[in-house]
Amino acid sequence: MTTIGIDGLRFYVPAYALDLADLARARGVPEGKFLHGLGQRTMAVAPPDQDVISMGASAAEQALIGVDRDRIGMVVLSTEDGVDMSKAGAMYLHRLLELPASCQAYEVKQACTAGTVALQQALFYVSANPDRLALVVMADEARYAFHSPAEATQGAGACALVISARPRIAEITPVFGVYTEEVADFWRPVYREEALVDGHFSIEMYMRALAGSWADYAFLRGGVKIEDFARFCCHLPFARIADKARARLLKVAGVTPDKGRHLGADDCASYGREIGNTYTASLYVALASLLETGQEDLAGREVGMYSYGSGCMGMFFALRVMPGYTAALAAKENAKMLQQRQRISVAQYEEWRGQRLPEDGRTVRLDHFGSARFRLCGCAGHRRCYERSKTKITPAVLPVMNHTS
Ligand code: HMG
């Protein structure tokens, strides 16, 4: 049987972050609620010249280092922040990443589970075309209303996976347990910039879908036994949910908390604690966190993966970590990317969030914010324009959006 799985795994976060202690002060909330209750320290904030396409392209560019791009037969974008109702965001990625004309490009949606749906399709594609590769790009900006309880669970970023029949990082068994139920726990009508959410109900649904998808995975589809998992990695809207999800999984699997202690939670949340929710990318940023910041050698071991998307659908699956996996990861680069981010004030974050591209077809050129590899450079005639940055710019004073009509 062919081994199919993850050969490349890279993520990208914008160069700006907001300290949640500052947000707590500005909102009159005890900082312990954000820092300990939710387990978050900072949240990534996208400047006006970053969106899901530019962030996705930056993550993918890194994942494609050393890859023969002519072998890529499929690029899928999963996002909740699609920039067009018709044209797939993957079309822009196809051009920015200089992929071959024989590579199919499309977009998928089902809240945060869309990343896993895209991964599943990539596995099917590579199993039918083992000499080719598939590129999965997940990118999002989690946005809720100012002053809402959900505001502290925002974030921004992208993750890219290269799927191959000779994976260096992890093999994925194509057995997926699923739980689907139509509910209104979190949603975003097309006319809104910010998501609407029934916070406590969304957590209840997250847990119900975990139990349901685990039951489908373990009892109906013959998945890996709970005692054979070395670790458990889950969708992370905020870091503290990892402990609660692990406790729920142990309960439904009939394992005592003591016996299930090794499944861990902390190292899968190390990156998320500094980034916040990245919706579709969040589970895969958590996987990078587990593999890059965990102390244990996971080679040859199984990791249980839980993907949740509001609305809602839960998916449970497993991956087996490959020998020598650390050589294919980028722990040092990622630590540097997170450390070098510039802290911004609450006022700056609010000002950026108020900026919009015009909706009347005017030409707008956006200033550079930071030194991202790819950027949204503006729009003209209702079309978004992207470019690869040529110069490295570290702004001493943050520039503002430059509108020209
Ligand atoms: P809230 O209701 O304001 O917070 O919002 P809370 O009162 O539940 O407090 C949170 C925790 O802080 C609690 O801990 C408090 O006790 C604790 P717990 O009891 O749960 O263990 N706390 C404190 N701790 C220390 N010092 C203090 C203090 N005060 C309180 N002083 C909520 C929380 C998560 C509901 C809100 O932020 C929210 O609505 N977030 C967005 C929704 C969300 O993230 N849902 C998660 C599941 S759904 C999902 O993951 C899908 C999603 O990614 C979207 C998609 O699929 O596309 C969101």
XYZ file of C-alpha atoms and ligand atoms in Angstrom:
463
model
C 0.000 0.000 0.000
C 1.268 3.512 -0.847
C 2.175 5.752 2.078
C 0.588 9.178 1.600
C 0.941 12.122 3.890
C 2.532 15.427 4.797
C 5.875 16.145 3.156
C 5.993 19.902 3.845
C 4.396 21.899 6.691
C 4.928 25.647 7.043
C 2.912 28.459 8.526
C 2.987 32.223 8.238
C 1.835 34.897 10.669
C 1.741 38.652 10.036
C 4.547 40.755 11.500
C 2.273 42.441 14.095
C 0.815 41.234 17.376
C -1.433 42.663 20.062
C -0.715 41.859 23.698
C -3.864 40.483 25.313
C -2.970 42.156 28.619
C -3.251 45.490 26.719
C -6.590 44.442 25.232
C -7.862 43.393 28.673
C -6.908 46.814 30.108
C -8.582 48.629 27.217
C -11.787 46.589 27.616
C -11.904 46.721 31.417
C -11.589 42.939 31.756
C -9.277 41.274 34.357
C -6.232 40.158 32.356
C -6.367 36.739 34.081
C -9.460 35.944 32.039
C -7.607 36.225 28.706
C -4.198 34.994 29.878
C -5.310 32.102 32.123
C -9.031 31.568 31.474
C -8.531 31.402 27.691
C -4.800 30.636 27.851
C -3.880 33.295 25.251
C -0.899 35.678 25.423
C -0.911 37.623 22.152
C -2.952 37.647 18.980
C -1.607 38.071 15.459
C -3.013 41.107 13.638
C -2.944 41.413 9.854
C -2.000 44.889 8.562
C -4.040 46.388 5.668
C -1.747 44.899 3.000
C -2.188 41.295 4.207
C -5.163 39.075 3.455
C -5.780 35.356 3.106
C -4.205 35.250 -0.350
C -0.967 37.034 0.569
C -0.621 35.150 3.869
C -1.409 31.837 2.149
C 1.167 32.535 -0.581
C 3.839 33.332 2.042
C 3.184 30.044 3.890
C 3.113 28.064 0.634
C 6.322 29.659 -0.706
C 8.146 28.311 2.354
C 6.518 24.870 2.107
C 7.626 24.662 -1.543
C 11.338 25.225 -0.871
C 13.195 22.418 -2.661
C 9.997 21.162 -4.376
C 9.804 20.777 -8.162
C 6.706 22.935 -8.825
C 5.991 21.135 -12.092
C 4.980 18.133 -9.975
C 2.177 20.033 -8.210
C -1.096 18.807 -9.712
C -3.509 20.489 -7.312
C -3.657 23.601 -5.125
C -6.634 23.964 -2.791
C -7.334 26.997 -0.622
C -9.494 26.566 2.434
C -10.677 29.799 3.993
C -13.609 31.523 5.671
C -12.480 34.839 4.219
C -12.871 34.236 0.497
C -12.192 37.440 -1.464
C -14.579 36.615 -4.317
C -17.925 34.825 -4.531
C -17.001 33.135 -7.843
C -13.291 33.059 -8.524
C -11.352 30.714 -6.241
C -8.630 32.374 -4.163
C -6.446 29.451 -5.276
C -6.289 31.119 -8.731
C -4.236 33.966 -7.259
C -2.060 31.447 -5.420
C -1.538 29.550 -8.668
C -0.086 32.683 -10.308
C 1.854 34.033 -7.328
C 3.480 30.641 -6.742
C 4.165 30.051 -10.463
C 2.442 26.669 -10.546
C 2.085 24.744 -13.842
C -0.979 25.118 -16.101
C -1.759 21.418 -15.562
C -2.365 22.101 -11.835
C -6.040 22.335 -10.821
C -6.900 25.188 -8.435
C -10.008 25.622 -6.306
C -11.387 26.664 -2.917
C -13.315 24.755 -0.257
C -15.506 25.912 2.628
C -16.945 24.494 5.843
C -15.758 26.842 8.592
C -12.578 25.574 10.270
C -13.040 21.962 9.083
C -12.424 23.147 5.507
C -8.673 22.684 6.034
C -9.218 19.011 6.791
C -11.639 18.601 3.872
C -8.933 20.063 1.596
C -6.362 17.703 3.105
C -8.695 14.743 2.517
C -9.110 15.723 -1.145
C -5.352 16.090 -1.498
C -4.899 12.546 -0.115
C -7.370 11.184 -2.676
C -5.629 13.124 -5.467
C -2.160 11.814 -4.577
C -3.425 8.271 -4.111
C -4.727 8.412 -7.717
C -1.596 10.262 -8.969
C 1.296 9.036 -6.792
C 3.966 10.706 -8.952
C 2.423 14.150 -8.352
C 2.070 16.436 -5.323
C -0.848 18.393 -3.882
C -0.613 21.752 -2.126
C -3.141 22.565 0.607
C -3.270 26.188 1.772
C -5.369 27.274 4.758
C -5.611 30.950 5.623
C -7.866 33.110 7.763
C -8.340 36.226 9.818
C -10.553 35.541 12.838
C -12.601 38.708 13.371
C -15.305 39.411 15.949
C -16.892 42.659 17.102
C -14.892 45.053 19.310
C -15.794 44.698 23.024
C -17.429 41.287 22.437
C -16.426 38.271 24.610
C -15.005 36.667 21.452
C -12.626 39.571 20.703
C -9.777 37.984 22.681
C -9.994 34.833 20.525
C -9.096 36.558 17.234
C -5.941 35.914 15.239
C -4.565 35.755 11.688
C -2.308 33.470 9.716
C -1.915 30.720 7.155
C -0.575 27.200 6.934
C 0.523 25.226 3.877
C 0.914 21.464 3.492
C 2.625 19.605 0.664
C 1.007 16.183 0.289
C 3.097 13.449 -1.271
C 3.379 9.682 -1.700
C 6.814 9.950 -0.034
C 6.019 12.058 3.023
C 8.899 13.120 5.265
C 6.752 14.376 8.161
C 3.699 12.185 8.698
C 1.703 9.443 7.023
C -2.076 9.865 7.085
C -4.396 6.875 7.169
C -7.433 7.873 5.098
C -9.930 6.884 7.803
C -12.037 9.848 8.926
C -14.696 9.748 11.621
C -17.356 12.408 10.996
C -20.105 14.131 12.988
C -22.376 16.644 11.197
C -25.316 18.618 12.580
C -26.774 21.906 11.307
C -26.636 24.453 14.142
C -26.131 28.226 14.575
C -23.111 28.316 16.893
C -20.918 30.561 14.724
C -21.563 32.032 11.277
C -20.799 35.031 9.079
C -23.401 36.295 6.578
C -21.827 37.496 3.301
C -22.542 41.144 4.126
C -20.615 41.114 7.428
C -16.902 41.614 8.098
C -17.108 40.016 11.533
C -18.395 36.619 12.576
C -21.404 36.167 14.844
C -21.085 33.583 17.575
C -22.990 32.009 20.433
C -19.784 31.385 22.412
C -20.793 28.852 25.050
C -23.021 26.971 22.628
C -20.098 26.806 20.158
C -17.962 25.126 22.825
C -20.784 22.697 23.576
C -21.015 21.831 19.852
C -17.216 21.505 19.583
C -17.358 18.894 22.365
C -20.463 17.124 21.015
C -18.857 16.826 17.556
C -15.650 15.528 19.193
C -17.596 12.754 20.906
C -19.584 12.012 17.728
C -16.660 11.971 15.313
C -14.592 9.874 17.745
C -17.425 7.323 18.035
C -17.713 7.168 14.231
C -13.918 6.877 13.868
C -13.337 4.293 16.610
C -16.447 2.138 16.553
C -17.733 2.267 12.970
C -14.619 2.840 10.877
C -12.110 0.780 12.863
C -9.662 3.600 13.583
C -6.537 3.532 15.779
C -7.263 2.576 19.421
C -7.033 5.370 21.992
C -4.233 3.557 23.866
C -2.124 3.528 20.691
C -2.076 7.334 20.423
C 1.099 9.031 21.654
C -0.484 12.486 21.489
C -3.751 14.271 20.751
C -3.911 17.450 18.667
C -7.084 19.483 18.219
C -8.572 22.577 16.589
C -7.544 25.499 18.802
C -9.814 28.548 18.868
C -7.996 29.404 22.123
C -5.260 27.499 23.935
C -7.187 26.316 26.990
C -9.666 24.351 24.931
C -6.925 21.739 24.367
C -7.129 20.521 28.001
C -10.899 20.419 27.894
C -10.963 18.549 24.558
C -8.491 15.973 25.823
C -10.578 15.445 28.981
C -13.727 14.990 26.856
C -11.998 12.527 24.514
C -10.773 10.414 27.438
C -14.241 10.404 28.939
C -16.005 9.242 25.762
C -13.259 6.699 25.066
C -13.626 5.312 28.600
C -10.025 6.078 29.681
C -9.214 7.495 33.140
C -7.495 10.920 33.199
C -4.439 9.261 34.748
C -4.069 6.695 31.977
C -4.585 9.349 29.314
C -2.142 11.896 30.738
C 0.473 11.079 28.079
C -1.863 12.415 25.354
C -0.667 15.859 26.479
C -2.012 19.236 25.426
C 0.520 21.949 26.111
C 2.950 21.612 23.237
C 0.189 21.577 20.605
C -0.930 24.965 22.005
C 2.477 26.731 22.230
C 2.158 28.527 18.880
C -1.606 29.104 19.112
C -1.200 30.880 22.452
C 0.873 33.545 20.635
C -1.162 33.680 17.417
C -4.825 33.206 18.326
C -7.433 31.506 16.172
C -6.521 31.068 12.517
C -9.754 29.157 11.783
C -8.973 26.709 8.910
C -5.215 26.775 9.629
C -5.510 26.397 13.387
C -5.317 22.575 13.670
C -2.264 22.457 11.401
C -0.488 25.270 13.250
C -1.195 23.150 16.363
C 0.393 20.154 14.636
C 3.488 22.229 13.760
C 3.576 23.344 17.390
C 3.401 19.758 18.672
C 6.121 18.503 16.317
C 8.416 21.525 16.702
C 8.102 22.507 20.356
C 7.407 19.107 21.971
C 10.340 17.499 23.807
C 9.412 13.908 22.967
C 10.641 12.071 19.861
C 7.400 11.110 18.105
C 8.976 9.134 15.220
C 6.843 6.093 14.416
C 4.114 7.181 16.865
C 0.440 7.890 16.213
C -1.171 11.298 16.780
C -4.966 11.656 17.099
C -6.268 14.709 15.197
C -9.588 16.476 15.826
C -10.851 19.072 13.374
C -13.929 21.175 14.212
C -15.820 23.595 11.989
C -18.811 25.493 13.305
C -22.124 25.069 11.674
C -21.124 22.229 12.331
C -18.867 19.335 11.382
C -16.260 17.449 13.399
C -13.673 15.121 11.824
C -11.396 12.718 13.677
C -8.406 11.047 12.050
C -4.865 9.911 12.812
C -1.388 10.393 11.473
C 1.812 8.438 12.024
C 4.952 10.534 12.427
C 7.807 9.576 10.078
C 11.370 8.801 11.207
C 13.609 11.876 10.779
C 10.602 14.237 10.657
C 12.361 17.090 12.454
C 14.699 17.632 9.482
C 11.694 18.565 7.309
C 10.344 21.102 9.835
C 11.354 24.713 10.511
C 11.359 25.097 14.304
C 14.066 27.793 14.397
C 12.572 29.905 11.597
C 9.129 29.742 13.193
C 10.409 30.715 16.640
C 12.185 33.682 15.012
C 9.086 34.695 13.036
C 7.032 34.787 16.249
C 9.695 36.566 18.302
C 10.373 39.273 15.729
C 6.784 40.459 15.486
C 6.176 44.086 16.342
C 3.783 44.781 19.236
C 1.020 47.204 18.286
C -1.293 49.275 20.459
C -5.026 48.689 20.830
C -5.568 52.001 18.977
C -3.471 50.771 16.011
C -5.356 47.464 15.883
C -8.692 49.307 15.912
C -7.539 51.716 13.216
C -6.432 48.908 10.869
C -9.677 47.041 11.407
C -11.600 50.137 10.296
C -9.850 50.199 6.905
C -11.598 48.729 3.873
C -10.835 48.553 0.194
C -13.271 50.734 -1.770
C -16.337 49.055 -3.237
C -16.837 51.476 -6.173
C -14.040 50.328 -8.498
C -11.638 53.170 -7.612
C -7.899 52.562 -7.843
C -6.169 52.301 -4.493
C -2.519 51.578 -3.857
C -1.675 50.330 -0.368
C 1.511 51.296 1.420
C 3.939 48.635 2.603
C 3.447 47.340 6.125
C 6.435 45.274 7.186
C 8.459 42.994 4.959
C 6.094 40.167 3.989
C 7.095 38.141 0.947
C 3.683 38.638 -0.690
C 1.288 41.517 -0.221
C -2.046 42.884 -1.291
C -0.899 46.026 -3.097
C -4.343 47.516 -3.743
C -7.243 47.262 -6.134
C -8.376 48.734 -9.442
C -11.612 48.233 -11.379
C -12.995 45.942 -8.633
C -9.936 43.676 -8.928
C -7.514 42.929 -6.117
C -3.828 43.215 -6.963
C -1.074 41.222 -5.321
C 2.683 41.445 -5.598
C 5.815 39.765 -4.393
C 7.722 42.239 -2.236
C 11.031 43.316 -3.727
C 12.326 45.342 -0.850
C 12.649 44.608 2.817
C 11.024 47.410 4.790
C 10.943 47.691 8.562
C 8.765 50.701 9.334
C 9.909 52.941 12.159
C 6.565 54.707 12.040
C 3.609 52.655 10.864
C 2.273 54.027 7.587
C -1.410 54.607 6.930
C -3.514 53.488 3.993
C -2.930 55.675 0.979
C -6.119 56.162 -1.085
C -5.777 57.662 -4.564
C -8.787 58.066 -6.795
P -16.786 34.459 27.953
O -18.126 33.863 28.061
O -16.712 35.924 28.123
O -15.780 33.811 28.980
O -16.119 34.107 26.555
P -16.071 32.890 30.241
O -16.883 33.625 31.243
O -16.551 31.543 29.797
O -14.571 32.765 30.781
C -13.597 32.063 30.058
C -12.716 31.328 31.053
O -11.985 32.314 31.789
C -13.499 30.525 32.086
O -12.762 29.361 32.337
C -13.511 31.435 33.319
O -13.664 30.742 34.528
C -12.135 32.055 33.186
P -13.534 27.930 32.468
O -14.504 28.081 33.562
O -14.206 27.717 31.127
O -12.440 26.956 32.720
N -11.982 33.344 33.890
C -10.866 33.702 34.548
N -9.719 33.049 34.767
C -8.751 33.709 35.479
N -8.913 34.955 35.981
C -10.066 35.648 35.768
C -11.105 35.014 35.039
N -12.351 35.397 34.643
C -12.871 34.363 33.939
N -10.203 36.878 36.260
C -15.740 32.447 24.848
C -15.388 32.899 26.250
C -14.753 31.361 24.439
C -17.163 31.893 24.827
C -15.624 33.671 23.899
O -14.301 34.142 23.875
C -16.061 33.370 22.470
O -17.244 33.446 22.143
N -15.088 33.032 21.539
C -15.391 32.731 20.156
C -16.029 31.371 19.991
C -15.075 30.233 20.190
O -13.863 30.393 20.182
N -15.630 29.002 20.315
C -14.832 27.830 20.464
C -15.520 26.578 19.942
S -16.206 26.805 18.307
C -14.831 26.723 17.262
O -13.770 26.378 17.661
C -15.058 27.120 15.845
C -14.428 28.436 15.421
O -13.020 28.282 15.304
C -15.049 28.946 14.123
C -15.017 28.036 12.910
O -15.227 26.840 12.943
O -14.864 28.609 11.816
C -14.669 29.529 16.466
